[in-house]
mmCIF file with all atom_site columns, C-alpha atoms in Angstrom:
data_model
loop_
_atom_site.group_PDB
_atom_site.id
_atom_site.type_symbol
_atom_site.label_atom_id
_atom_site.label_alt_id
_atom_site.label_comp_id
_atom_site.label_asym_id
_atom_site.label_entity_id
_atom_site.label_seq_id
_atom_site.pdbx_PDB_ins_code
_atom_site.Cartn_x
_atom_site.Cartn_y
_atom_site.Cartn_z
_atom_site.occupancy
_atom_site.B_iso_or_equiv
_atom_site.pdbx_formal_charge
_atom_site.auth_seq_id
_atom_site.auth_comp_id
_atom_site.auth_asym_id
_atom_site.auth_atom_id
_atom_site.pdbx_PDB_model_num
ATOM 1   C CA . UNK A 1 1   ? -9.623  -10.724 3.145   1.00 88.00 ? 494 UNK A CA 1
ATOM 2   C CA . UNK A 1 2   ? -13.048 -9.836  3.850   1.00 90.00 ? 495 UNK A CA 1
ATOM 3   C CA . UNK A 1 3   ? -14.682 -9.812  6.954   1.00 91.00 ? 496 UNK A CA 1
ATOM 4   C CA . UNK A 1 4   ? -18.078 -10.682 8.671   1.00 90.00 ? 497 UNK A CA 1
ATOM 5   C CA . UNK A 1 5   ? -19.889 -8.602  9.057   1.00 91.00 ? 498 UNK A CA 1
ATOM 6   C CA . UNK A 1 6   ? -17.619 -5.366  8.775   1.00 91.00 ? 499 UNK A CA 1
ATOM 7   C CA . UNK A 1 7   ? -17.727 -5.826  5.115   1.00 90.00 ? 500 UNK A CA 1
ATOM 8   C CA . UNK A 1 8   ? -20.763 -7.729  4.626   1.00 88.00 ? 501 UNK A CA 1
ATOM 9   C CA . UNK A 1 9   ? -23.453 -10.380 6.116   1.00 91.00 ? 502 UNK A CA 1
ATOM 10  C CA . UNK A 1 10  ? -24.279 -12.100 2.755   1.00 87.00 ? 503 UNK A CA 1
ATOM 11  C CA . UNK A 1 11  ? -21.885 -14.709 1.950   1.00 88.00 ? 504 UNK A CA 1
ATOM 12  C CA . UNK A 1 12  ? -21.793 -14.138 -1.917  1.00 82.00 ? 505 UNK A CA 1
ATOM 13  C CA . UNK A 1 13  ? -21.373 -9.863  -1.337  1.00 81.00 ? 506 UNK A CA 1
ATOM 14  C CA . UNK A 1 14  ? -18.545 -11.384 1.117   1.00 86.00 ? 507 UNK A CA 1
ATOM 15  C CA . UNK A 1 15  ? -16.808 -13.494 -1.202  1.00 82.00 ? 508 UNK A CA 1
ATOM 16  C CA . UNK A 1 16  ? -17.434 -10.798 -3.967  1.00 78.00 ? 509 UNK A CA 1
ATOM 17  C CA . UNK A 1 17  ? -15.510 -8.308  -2.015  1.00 80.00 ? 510 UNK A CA 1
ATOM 18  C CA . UNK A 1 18  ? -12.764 -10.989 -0.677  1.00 84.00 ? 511 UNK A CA 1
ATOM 19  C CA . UNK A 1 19  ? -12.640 -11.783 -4.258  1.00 79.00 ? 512 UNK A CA 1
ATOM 20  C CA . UNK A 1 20  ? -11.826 -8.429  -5.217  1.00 74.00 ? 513 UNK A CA 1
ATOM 21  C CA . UNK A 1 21  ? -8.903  -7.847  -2.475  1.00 80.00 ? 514 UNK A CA 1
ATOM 22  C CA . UNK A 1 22  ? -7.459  -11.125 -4.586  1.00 79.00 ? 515 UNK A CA 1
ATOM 23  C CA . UNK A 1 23  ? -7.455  -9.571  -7.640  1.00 71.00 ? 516 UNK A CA 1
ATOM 24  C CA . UNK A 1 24  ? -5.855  -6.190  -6.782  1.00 73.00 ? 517 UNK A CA 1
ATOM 25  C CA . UNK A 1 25  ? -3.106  -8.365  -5.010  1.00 73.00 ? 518 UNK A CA 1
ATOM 26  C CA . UNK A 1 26  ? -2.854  -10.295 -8.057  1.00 68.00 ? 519 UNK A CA 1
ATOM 27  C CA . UNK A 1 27  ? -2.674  -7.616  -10.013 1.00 59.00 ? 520 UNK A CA 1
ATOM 28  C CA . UNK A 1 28  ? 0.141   -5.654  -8.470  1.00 63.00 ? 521 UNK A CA 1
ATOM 29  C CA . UNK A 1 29  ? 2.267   -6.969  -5.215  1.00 62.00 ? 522 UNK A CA 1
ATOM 30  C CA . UNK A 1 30  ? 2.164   -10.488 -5.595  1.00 62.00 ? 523 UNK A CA 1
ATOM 31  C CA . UNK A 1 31  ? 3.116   -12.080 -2.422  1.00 73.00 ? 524 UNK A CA 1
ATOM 32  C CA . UNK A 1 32  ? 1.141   -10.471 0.078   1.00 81.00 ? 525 UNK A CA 1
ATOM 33  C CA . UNK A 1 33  ? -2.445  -10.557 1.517   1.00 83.00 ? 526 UNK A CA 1
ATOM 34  C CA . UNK A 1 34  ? -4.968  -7.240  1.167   1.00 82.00 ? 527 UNK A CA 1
ATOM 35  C CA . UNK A 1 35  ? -8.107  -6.741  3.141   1.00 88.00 ? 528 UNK A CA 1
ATOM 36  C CA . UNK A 1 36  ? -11.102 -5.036  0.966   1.00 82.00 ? 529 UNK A CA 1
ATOM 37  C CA . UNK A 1 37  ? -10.836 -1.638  0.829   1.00 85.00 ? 530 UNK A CA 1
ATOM 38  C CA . UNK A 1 38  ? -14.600 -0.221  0.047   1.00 85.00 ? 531 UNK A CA 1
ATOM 39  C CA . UNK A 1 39  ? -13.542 2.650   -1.736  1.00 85.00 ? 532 UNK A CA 1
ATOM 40  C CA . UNK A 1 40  ? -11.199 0.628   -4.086  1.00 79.00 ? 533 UNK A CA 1
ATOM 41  C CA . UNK A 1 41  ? -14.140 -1.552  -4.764  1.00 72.00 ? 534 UNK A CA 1
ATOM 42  C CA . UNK A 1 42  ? -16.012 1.404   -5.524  1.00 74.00 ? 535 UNK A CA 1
ATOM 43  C CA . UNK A 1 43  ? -13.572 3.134   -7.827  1.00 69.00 ? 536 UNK A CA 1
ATOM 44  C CA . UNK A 1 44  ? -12.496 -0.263  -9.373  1.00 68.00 ? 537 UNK A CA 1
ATOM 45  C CA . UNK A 1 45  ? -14.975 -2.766  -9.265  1.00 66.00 ? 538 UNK A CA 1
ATOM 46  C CA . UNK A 1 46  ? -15.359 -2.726  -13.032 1.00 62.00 ? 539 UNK A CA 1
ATOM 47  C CA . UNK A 1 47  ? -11.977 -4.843  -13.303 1.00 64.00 ? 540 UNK A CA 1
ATOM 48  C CA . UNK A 1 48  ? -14.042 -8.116  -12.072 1.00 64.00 ? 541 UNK A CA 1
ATOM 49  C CA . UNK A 1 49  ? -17.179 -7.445  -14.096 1.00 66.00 ? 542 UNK A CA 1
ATOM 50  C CA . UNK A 1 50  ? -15.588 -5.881  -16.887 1.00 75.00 ? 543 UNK A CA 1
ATOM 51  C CA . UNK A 1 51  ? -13.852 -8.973  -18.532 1.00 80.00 ? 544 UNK A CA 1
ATOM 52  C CA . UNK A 1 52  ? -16.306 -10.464 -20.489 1.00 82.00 ? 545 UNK A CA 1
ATOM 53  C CA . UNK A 1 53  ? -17.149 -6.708  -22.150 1.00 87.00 ? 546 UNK A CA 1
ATOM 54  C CA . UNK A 1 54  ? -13.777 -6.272  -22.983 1.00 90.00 ? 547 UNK A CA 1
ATOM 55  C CA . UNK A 1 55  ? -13.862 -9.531  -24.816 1.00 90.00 ? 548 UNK A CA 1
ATOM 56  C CA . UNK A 1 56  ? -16.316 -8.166  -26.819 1.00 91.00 ? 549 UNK A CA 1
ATOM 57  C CA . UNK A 1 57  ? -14.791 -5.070  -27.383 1.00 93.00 ? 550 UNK A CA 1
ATOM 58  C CA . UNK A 1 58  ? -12.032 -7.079  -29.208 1.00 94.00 ? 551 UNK A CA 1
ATOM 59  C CA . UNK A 1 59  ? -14.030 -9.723  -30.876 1.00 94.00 ? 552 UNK A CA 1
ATOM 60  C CA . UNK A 1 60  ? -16.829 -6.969  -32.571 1.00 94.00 ? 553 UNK A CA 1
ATOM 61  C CA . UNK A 1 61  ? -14.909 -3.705  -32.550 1.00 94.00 ? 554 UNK A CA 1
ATOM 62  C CA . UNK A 1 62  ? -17.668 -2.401  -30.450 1.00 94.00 ? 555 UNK A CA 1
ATOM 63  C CA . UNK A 1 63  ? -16.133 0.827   -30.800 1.00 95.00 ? 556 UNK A CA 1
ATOM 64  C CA . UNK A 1 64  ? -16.864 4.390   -32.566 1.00 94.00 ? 557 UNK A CA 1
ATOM 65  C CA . UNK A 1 65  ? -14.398 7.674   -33.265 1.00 95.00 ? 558 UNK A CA 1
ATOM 66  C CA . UNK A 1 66  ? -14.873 10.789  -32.827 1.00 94.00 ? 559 UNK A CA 1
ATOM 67  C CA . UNK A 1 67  ? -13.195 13.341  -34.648 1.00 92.00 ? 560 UNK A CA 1
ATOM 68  C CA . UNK A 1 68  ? -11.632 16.404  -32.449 1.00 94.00 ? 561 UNK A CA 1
ATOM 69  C CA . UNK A 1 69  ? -10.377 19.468  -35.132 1.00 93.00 ? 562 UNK A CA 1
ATOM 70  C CA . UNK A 1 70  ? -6.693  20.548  -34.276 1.00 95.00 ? 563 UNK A CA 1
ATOM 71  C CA . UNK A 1 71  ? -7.392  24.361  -35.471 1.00 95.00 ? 564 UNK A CA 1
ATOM 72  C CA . UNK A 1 72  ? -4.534  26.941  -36.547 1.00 94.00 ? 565 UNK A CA 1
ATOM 73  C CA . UNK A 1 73  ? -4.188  30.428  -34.761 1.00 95.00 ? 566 UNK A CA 1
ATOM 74  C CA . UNK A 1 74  ? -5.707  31.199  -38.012 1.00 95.00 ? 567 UNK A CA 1
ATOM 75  C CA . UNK A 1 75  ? -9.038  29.290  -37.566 1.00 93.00 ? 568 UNK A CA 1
ATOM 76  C CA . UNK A 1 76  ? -8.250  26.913  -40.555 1.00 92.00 ? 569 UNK A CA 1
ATOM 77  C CA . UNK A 1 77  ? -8.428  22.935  -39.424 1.00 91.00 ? 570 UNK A CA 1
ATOM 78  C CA . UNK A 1 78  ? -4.904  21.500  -39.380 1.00 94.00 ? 571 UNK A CA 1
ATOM 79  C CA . UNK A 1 79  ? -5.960  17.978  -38.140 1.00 94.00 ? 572 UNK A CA 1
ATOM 80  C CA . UNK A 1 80  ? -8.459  15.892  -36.456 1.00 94.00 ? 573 UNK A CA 1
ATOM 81  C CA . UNK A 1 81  ? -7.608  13.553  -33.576 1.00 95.00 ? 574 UNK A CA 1
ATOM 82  C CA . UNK A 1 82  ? -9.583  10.490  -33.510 1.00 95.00 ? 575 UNK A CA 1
ATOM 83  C CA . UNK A 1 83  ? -11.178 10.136  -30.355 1.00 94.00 ? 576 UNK A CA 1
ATOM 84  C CA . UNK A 1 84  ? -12.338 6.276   -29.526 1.00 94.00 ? 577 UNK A CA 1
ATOM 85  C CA . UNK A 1 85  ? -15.361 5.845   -27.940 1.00 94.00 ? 578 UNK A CA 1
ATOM 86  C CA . UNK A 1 86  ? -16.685 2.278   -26.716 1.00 93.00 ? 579 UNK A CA 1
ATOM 87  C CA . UNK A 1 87  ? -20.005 1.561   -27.433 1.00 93.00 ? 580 UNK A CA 1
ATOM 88  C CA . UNK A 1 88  ? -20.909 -1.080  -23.984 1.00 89.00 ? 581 UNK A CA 1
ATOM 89  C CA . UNK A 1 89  ? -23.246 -0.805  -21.595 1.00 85.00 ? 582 UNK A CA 1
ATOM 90  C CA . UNK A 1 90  ? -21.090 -0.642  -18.442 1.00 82.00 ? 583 UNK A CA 1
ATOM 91  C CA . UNK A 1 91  ? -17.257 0.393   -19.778 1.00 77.00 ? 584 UNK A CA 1
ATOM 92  C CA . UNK A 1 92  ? -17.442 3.865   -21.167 1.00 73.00 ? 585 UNK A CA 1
ATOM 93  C CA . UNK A 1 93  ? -14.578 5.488   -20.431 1.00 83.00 ? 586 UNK A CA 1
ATOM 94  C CA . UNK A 1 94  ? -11.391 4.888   -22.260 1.00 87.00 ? 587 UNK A CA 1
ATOM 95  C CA . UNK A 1 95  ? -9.362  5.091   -19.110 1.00 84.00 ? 588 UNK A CA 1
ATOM 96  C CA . UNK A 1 96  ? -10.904 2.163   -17.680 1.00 82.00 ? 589 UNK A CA 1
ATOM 97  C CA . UNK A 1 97  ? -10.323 0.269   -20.474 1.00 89.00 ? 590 UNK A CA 1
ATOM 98  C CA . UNK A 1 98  ? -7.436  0.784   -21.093 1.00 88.00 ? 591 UNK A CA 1
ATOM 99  C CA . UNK A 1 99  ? -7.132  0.031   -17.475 1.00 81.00 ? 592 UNK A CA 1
ATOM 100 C CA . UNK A 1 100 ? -8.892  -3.169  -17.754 1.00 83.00 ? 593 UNK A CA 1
ATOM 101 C CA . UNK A 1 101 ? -6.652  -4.332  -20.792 1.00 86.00 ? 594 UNK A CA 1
ATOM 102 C CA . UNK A 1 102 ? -3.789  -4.050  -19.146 1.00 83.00 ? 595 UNK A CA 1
ATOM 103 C CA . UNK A 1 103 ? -4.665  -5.488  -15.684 1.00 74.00 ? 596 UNK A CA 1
ATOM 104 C CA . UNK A 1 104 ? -5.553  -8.571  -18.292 1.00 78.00 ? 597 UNK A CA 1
ATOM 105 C CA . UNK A 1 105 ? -2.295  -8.465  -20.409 1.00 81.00 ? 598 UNK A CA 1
ATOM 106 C CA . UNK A 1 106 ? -4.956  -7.712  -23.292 1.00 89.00 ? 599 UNK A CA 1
ATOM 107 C CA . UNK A 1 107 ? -2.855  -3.891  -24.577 1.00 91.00 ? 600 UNK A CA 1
ATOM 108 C CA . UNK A 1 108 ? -1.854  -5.564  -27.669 1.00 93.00 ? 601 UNK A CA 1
ATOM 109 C CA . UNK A 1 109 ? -5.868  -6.396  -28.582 1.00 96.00 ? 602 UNK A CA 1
ATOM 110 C CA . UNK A 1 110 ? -6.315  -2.610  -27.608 1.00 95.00 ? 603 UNK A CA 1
ATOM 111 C CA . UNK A 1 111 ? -3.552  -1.330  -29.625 1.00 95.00 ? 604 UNK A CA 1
ATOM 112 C CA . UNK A 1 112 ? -4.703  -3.481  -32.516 1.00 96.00 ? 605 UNK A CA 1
ATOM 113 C CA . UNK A 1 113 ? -8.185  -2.544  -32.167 1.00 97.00 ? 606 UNK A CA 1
ATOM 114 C CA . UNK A 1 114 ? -7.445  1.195   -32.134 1.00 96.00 ? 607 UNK A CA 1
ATOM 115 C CA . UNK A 1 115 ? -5.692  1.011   -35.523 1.00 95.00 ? 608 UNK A CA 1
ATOM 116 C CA . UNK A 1 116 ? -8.238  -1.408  -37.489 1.00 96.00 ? 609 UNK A CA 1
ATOM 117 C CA . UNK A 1 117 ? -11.218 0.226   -36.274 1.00 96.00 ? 610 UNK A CA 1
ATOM 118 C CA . UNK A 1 118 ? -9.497  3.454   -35.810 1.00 96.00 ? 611 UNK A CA 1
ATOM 119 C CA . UNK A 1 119 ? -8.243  3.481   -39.870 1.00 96.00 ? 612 UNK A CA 1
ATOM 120 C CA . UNK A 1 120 ? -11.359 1.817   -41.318 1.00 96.00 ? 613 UNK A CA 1
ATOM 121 C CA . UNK A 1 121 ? -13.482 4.612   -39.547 1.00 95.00 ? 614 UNK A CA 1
ATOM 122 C CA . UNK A 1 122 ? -11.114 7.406   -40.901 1.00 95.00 ? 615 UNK A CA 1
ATOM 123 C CA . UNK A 1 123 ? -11.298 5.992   -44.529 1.00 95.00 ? 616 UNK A CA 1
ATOM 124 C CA . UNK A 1 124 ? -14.797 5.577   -44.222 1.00 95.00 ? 617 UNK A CA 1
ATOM 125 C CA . UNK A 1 125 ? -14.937 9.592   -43.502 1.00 93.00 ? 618 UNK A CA 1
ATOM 126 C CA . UNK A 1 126 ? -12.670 10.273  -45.997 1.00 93.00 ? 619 UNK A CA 1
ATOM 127 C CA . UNK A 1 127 ? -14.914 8.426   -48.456 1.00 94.00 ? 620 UNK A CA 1
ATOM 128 C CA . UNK A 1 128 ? -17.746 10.012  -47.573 1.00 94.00 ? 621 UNK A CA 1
ATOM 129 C CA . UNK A 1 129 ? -16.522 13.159  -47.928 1.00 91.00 ? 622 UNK A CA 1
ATOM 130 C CA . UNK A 1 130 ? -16.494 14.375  -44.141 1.00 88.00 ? 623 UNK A CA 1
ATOM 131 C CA . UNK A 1 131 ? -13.159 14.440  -43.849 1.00 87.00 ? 624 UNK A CA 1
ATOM 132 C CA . UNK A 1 132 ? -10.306 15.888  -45.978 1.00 85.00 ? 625 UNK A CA 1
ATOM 133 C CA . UNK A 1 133 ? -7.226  13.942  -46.601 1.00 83.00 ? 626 UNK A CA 1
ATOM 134 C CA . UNK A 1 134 ? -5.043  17.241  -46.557 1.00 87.00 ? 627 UNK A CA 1
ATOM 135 C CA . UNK A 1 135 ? -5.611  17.685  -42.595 1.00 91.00 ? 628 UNK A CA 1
ATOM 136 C CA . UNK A 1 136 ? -3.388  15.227  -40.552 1.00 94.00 ? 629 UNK A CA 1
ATOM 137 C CA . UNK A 1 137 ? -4.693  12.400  -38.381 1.00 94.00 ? 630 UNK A CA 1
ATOM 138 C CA . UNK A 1 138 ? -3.960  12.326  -34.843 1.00 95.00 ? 631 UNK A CA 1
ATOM 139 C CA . UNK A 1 139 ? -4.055  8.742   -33.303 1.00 95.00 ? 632 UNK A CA 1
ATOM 140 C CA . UNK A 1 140 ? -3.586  7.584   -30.132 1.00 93.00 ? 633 UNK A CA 1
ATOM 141 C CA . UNK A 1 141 ? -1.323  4.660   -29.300 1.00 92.00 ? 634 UNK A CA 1
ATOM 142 C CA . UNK A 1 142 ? 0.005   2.503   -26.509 1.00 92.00 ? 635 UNK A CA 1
ATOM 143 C CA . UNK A 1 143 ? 3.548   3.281   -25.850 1.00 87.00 ? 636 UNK A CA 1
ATOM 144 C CA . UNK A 1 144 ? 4.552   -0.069  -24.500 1.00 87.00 ? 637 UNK A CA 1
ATOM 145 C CA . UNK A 1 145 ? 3.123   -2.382  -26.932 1.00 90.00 ? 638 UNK A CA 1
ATOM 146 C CA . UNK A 1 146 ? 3.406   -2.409  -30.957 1.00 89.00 ? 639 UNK A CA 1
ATOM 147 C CA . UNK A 1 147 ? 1.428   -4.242  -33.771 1.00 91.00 ? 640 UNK A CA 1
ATOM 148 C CA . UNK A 1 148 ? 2.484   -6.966  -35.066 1.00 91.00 ? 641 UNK A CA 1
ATOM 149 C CA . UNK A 1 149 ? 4.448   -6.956  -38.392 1.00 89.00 ? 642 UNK A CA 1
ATOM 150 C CA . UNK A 1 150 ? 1.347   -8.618  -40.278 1.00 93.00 ? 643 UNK A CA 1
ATOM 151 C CA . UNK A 1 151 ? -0.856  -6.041  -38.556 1.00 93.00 ? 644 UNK A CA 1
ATOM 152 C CA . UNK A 1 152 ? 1.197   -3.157  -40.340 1.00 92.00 ? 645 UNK A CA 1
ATOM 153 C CA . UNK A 1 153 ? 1.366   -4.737  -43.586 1.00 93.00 ? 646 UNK A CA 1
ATOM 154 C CA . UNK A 1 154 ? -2.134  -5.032  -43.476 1.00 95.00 ? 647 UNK A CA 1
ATOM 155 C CA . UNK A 1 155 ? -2.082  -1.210  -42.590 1.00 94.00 ? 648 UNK A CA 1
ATOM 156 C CA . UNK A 1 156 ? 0.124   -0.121  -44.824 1.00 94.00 ? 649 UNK A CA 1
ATOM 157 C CA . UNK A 1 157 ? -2.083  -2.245  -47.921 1.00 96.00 ? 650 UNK A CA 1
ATOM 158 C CA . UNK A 1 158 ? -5.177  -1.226  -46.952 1.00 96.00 ? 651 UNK A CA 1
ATOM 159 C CA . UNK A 1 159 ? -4.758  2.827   -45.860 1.00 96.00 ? 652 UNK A CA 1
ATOM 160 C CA . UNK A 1 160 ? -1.156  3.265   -47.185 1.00 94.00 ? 653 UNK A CA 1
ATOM 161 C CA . UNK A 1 161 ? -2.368  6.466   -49.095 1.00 94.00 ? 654 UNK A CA 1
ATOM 162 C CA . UNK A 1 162 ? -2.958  7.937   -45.913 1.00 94.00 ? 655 UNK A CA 1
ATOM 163 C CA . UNK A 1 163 ? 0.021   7.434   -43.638 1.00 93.00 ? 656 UNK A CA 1
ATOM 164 C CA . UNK A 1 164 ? 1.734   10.577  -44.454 1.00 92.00 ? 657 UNK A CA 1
ATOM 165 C CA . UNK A 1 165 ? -0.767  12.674  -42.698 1.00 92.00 ? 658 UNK A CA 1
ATOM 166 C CA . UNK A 1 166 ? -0.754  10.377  -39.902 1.00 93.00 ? 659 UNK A CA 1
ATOM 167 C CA . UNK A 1 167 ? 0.616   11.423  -36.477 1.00 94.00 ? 660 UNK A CA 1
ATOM 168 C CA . UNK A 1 168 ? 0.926   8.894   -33.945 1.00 92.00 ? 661 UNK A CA 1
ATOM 169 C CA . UNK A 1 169 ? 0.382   10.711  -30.335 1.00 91.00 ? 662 UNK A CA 1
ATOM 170 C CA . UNK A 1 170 ? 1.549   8.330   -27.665 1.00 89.00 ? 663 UNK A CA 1
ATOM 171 C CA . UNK A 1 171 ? -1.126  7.160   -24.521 1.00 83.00 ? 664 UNK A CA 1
ATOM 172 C CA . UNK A 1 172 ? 0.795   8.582   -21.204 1.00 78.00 ? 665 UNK A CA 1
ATOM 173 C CA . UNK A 1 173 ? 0.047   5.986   -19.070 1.00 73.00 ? 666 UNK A CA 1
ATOM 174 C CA . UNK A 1 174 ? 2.383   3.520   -20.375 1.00 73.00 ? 667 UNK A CA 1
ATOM 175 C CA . UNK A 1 175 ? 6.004   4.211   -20.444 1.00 76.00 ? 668 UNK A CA 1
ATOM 176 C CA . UNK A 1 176 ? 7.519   4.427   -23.870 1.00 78.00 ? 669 UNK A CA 1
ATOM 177 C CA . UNK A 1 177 ? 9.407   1.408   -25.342 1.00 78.00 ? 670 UNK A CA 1
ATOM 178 C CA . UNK A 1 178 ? 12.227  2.320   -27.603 1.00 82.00 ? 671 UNK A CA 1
ATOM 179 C CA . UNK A 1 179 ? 11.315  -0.229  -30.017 1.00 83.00 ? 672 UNK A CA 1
ATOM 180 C CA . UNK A 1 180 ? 8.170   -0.073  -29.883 1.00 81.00 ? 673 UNK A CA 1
ATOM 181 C CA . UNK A 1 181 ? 8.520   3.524   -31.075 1.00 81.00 ? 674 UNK A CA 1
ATOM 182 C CA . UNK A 1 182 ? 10.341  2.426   -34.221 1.00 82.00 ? 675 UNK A CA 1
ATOM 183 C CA . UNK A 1 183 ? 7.872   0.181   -35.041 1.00 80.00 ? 676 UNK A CA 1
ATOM 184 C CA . UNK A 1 184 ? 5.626   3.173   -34.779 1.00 79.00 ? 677 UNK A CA 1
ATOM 185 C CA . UNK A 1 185 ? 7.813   5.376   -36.877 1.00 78.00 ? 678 UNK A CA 1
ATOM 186 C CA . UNK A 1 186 ? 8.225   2.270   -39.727 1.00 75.00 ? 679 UNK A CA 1
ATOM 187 C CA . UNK A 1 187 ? 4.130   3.055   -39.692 1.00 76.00 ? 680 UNK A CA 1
ATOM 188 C CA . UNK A 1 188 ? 3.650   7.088   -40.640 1.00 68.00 ? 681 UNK A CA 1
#
């Protein structure tokens, strides 16, 4: 629900908002009806608009890395952690899209995203020379969901040399699946 005029006098910023309060009830307690909340539009509001950028996420891999050096006590560089960063105009963070993925059942396109782009990008350092392959690699992945087993063949074809330095750190805000995480280990 959303009500005139408490919420708004415009019918479409009225049926934006009661559209909202239908989307956080279909995204979590099914069953039950929600009045708009203004500050949960304002925190969340990029679950309605951000659906068709995630799409695009996916289809063009609209997506950098950042490397992050894992140093030693000792100052030497013991690994990098490869940091994704989205390149859209209105999701930046990670957190909301990884929020947005899974309010759309989309964590599998996220999970495979992260390890195409995420691999290509690191080999693409390593080839260049601004990277070593005797640090490890620190990835992140999504403990609930797994690639599929074409996904690591094509993995383990195309970057095999460089699995044994991987090291797969795993996203906290899903909890772990137990086979997921041996389909993770089959990986590094």
């Amino acid at each position: 629900f959303a009500w005139y005029p408490d919420n708004a006098d415009q019918f479409d910023v009225l049926l934006n908002y009661a559209d909202f309060a239908m989307y956080t009830v279909k995204h979590s307690v099914k069953g039950i009806a929600l009045e708009f909340d203004p500050e949960s539009y304002t925190n969340n509001s990029y679950l309605l608009s951000g659906r068709e950028e995630l799409n695009q996420l996916f289809e063009k891999q609209l997506v950098d890395f950042a490397f992050q050096p894992i140093v030693t006590r000792d100052g030497g560089v013991f690994g990098y952690e490869m940091l994704m960063r989205p390149k859209l105009k209105n999701l930046r963070g990670i957190n909301e899209i990884l929020n947005l993925a899974r309010v759309q059942a989309k964590l599998p396109q996220m999970e495979e995203l992260t390890w195409k782009a995420g691999m290509k990008f690191y080999d693409a350092q390593v080839k260049t020379g601004n990277v070593s392959v005797e640090e490890k690699i620190f990835i992140n992945s999504i403990a609930s969901t797994t690639l599929s087993d074409a996904d690591i063949s094509m993995i383990e074809e195309m970057y095999g040399q460089y699995l044994d330095r991987l090291v797969i750190e795993m996203t906290e805000s899903e909890p772990l699946d137990q086979n997921c995480l041996e389909n993770k280990i089959k990986i590094a």
